[in-house]
PDB file of C-alpha atoms in Angstrom:
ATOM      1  CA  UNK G   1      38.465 -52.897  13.149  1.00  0.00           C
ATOM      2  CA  UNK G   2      35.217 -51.506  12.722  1.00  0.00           C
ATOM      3  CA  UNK G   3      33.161 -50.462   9.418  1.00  0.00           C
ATOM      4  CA  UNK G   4      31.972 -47.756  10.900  1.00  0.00           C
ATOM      5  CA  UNK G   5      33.489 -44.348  10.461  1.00  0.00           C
ATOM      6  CA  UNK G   6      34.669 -42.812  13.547  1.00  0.00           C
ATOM      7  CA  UNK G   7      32.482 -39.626  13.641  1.00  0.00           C
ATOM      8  CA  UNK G   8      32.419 -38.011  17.263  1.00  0.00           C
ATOM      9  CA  UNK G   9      31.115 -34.478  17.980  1.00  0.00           C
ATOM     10  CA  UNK G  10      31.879 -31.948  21.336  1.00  0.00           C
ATOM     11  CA  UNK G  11      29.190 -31.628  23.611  1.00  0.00           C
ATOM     12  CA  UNK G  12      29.546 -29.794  26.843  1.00  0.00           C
ATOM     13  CA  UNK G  13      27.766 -31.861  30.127  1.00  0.00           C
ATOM     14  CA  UNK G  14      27.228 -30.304  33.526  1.00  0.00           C
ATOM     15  CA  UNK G  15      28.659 -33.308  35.954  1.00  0.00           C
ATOM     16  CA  UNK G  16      27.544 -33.210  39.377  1.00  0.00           C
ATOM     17  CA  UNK G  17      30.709 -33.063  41.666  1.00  0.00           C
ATOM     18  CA  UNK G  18      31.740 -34.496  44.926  1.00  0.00           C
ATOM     19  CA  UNK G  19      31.843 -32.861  47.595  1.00  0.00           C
ATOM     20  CA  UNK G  20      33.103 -34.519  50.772  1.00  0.00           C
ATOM     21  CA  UNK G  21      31.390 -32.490  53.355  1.00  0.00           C
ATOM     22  CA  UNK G  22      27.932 -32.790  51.367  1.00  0.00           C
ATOM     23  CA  UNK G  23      27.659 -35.787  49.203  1.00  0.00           C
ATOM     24  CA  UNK G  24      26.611 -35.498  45.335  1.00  0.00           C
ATOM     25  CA  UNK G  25      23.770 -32.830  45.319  1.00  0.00           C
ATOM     26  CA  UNK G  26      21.066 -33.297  42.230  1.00  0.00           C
ATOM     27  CA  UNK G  27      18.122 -32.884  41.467  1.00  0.00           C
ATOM     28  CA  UNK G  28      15.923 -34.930  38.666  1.00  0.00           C
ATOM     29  CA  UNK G  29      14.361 -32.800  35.615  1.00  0.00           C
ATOM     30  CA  UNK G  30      11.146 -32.206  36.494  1.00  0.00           C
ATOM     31  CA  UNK G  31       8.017 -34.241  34.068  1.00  0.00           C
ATOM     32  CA  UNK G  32      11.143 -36.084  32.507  1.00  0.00           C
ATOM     33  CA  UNK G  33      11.029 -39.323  34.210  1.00  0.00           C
ATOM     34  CA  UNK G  34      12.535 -42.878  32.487  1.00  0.00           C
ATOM     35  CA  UNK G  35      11.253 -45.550  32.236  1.00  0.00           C
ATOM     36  CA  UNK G  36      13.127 -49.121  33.405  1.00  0.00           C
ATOM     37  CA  UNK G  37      11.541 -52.283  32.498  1.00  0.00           C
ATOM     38  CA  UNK G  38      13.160 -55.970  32.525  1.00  0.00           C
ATOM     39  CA  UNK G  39      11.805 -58.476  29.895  1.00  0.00           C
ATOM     40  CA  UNK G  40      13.682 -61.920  30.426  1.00  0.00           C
ATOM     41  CA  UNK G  41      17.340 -60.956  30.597  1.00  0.00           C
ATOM     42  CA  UNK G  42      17.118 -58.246  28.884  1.00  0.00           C
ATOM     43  CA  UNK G  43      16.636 -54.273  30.687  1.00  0.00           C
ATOM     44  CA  UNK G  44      15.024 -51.597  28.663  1.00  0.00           C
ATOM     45  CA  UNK G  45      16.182 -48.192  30.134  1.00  0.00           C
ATOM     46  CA  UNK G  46      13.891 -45.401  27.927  1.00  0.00           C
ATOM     47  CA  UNK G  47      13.290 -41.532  28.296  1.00  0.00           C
ATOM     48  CA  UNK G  48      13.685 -38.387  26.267  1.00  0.00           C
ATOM     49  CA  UNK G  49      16.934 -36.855  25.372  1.00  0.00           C
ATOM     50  CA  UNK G  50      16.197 -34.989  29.094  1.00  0.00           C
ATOM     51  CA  UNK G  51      16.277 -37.293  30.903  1.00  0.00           C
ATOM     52  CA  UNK G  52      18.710 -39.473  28.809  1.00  0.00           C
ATOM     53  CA  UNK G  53      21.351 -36.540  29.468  1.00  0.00           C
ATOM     54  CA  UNK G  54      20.091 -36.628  33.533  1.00  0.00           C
ATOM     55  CA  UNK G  55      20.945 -40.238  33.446  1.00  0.00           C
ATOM     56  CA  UNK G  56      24.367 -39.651  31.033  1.00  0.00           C
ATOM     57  CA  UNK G  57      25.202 -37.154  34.294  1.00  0.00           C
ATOM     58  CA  UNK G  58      24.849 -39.442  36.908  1.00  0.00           C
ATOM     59  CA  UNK G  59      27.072 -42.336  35.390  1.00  0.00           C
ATOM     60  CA  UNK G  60      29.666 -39.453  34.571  1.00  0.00           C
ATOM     61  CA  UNK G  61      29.878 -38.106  38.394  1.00  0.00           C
ATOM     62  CA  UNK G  62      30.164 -42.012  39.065  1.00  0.00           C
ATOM     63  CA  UNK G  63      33.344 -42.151  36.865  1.00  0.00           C
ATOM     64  CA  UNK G  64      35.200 -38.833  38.149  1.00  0.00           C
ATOM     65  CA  UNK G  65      38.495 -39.683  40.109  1.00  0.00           C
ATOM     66  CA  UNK G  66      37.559 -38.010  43.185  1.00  0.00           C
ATOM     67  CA  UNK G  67      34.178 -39.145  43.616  1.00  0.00           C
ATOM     68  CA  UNK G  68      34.646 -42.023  46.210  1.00  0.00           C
ATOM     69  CA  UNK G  69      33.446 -46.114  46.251  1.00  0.00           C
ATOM     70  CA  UNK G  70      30.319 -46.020  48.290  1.00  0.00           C
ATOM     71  CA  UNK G  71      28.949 -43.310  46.451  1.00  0.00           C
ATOM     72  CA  UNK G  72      26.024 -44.191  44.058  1.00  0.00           C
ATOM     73  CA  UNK G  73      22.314 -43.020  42.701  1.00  0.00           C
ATOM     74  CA  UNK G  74      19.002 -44.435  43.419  1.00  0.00           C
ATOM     75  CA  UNK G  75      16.495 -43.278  41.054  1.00  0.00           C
ATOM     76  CA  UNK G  76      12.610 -44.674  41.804  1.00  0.00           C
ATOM     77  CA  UNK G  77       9.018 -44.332  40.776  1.00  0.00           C
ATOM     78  CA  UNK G  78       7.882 -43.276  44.483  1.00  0.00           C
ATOM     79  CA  UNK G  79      10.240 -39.806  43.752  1.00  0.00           C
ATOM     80  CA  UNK G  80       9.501 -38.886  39.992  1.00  0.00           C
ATOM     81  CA  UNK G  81      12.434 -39.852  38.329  1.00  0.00           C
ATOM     82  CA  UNK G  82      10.904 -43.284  37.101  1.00  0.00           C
ATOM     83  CA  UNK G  83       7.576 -43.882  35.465  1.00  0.00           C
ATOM     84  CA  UNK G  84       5.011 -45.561  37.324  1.00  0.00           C
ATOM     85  CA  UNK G  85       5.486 -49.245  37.556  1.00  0.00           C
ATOM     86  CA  UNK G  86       9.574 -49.024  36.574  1.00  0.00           C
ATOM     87  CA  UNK G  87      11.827 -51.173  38.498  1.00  0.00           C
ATOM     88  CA  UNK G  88      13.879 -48.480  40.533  1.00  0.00           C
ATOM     89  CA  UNK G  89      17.161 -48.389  39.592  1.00  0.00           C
ATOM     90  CA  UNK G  90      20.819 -48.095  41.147  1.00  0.00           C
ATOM     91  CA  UNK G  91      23.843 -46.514  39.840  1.00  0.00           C
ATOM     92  CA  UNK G  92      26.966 -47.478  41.589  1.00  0.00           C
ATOM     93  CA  UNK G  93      30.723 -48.465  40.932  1.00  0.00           C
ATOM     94  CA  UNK G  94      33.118 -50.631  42.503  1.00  0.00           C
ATOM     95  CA  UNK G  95      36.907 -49.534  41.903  1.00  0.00           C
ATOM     96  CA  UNK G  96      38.832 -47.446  39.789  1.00  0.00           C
ATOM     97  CA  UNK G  97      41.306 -49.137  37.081  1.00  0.00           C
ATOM     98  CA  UNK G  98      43.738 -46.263  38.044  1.00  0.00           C
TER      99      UNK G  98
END
């Protein structure tokens, strides 16, 4: 049980979808990169609510039932969507718990 009062709130996300002739088309949001950084064991994922959301998107098209296993997100420096000198970054999933 937690001590925390369960306070949640709507909010209404675009999710990319699947689309099995055509992939997962997005698109970063332009001058709102993250930034990914590893000290030790622990990962530091930081960028403004922007990007944040951009990110939120991504893992949400990942967990949609019809978007298949093989289908995942890289996100790098080289493209814009990290800062300079951010360890690039993979989004993927393995199975569904269906």
């Amino acid at each position: 049980m937690s001590d925390r009062p369960d306070r949640t709130r709507s909010v209404t996300v675009r999710i990319p979808a699947y689309v099995s002739s055509s992939g997962v088309t997005w698109s970063w949001p332009i001058d709102h990169p993250l930034s990914v950084r590893s000290y030790g064991d622990e990962v530091v994922i930081e960028g403004d609510k922007i990007a944040l959301r951009a990110l939120a998107e991504l893992l949400l098209t990942l967990s949609e039932p019809d978007t298949p296993l093989g289908c995942h997100f890289h996100l790098e420096a080289s493209k814009g969507e990290l800062t300079p000198g951010s360890a690039s970054l993979v989004l993927d999933h393995d199975e569904w718990d269906e």
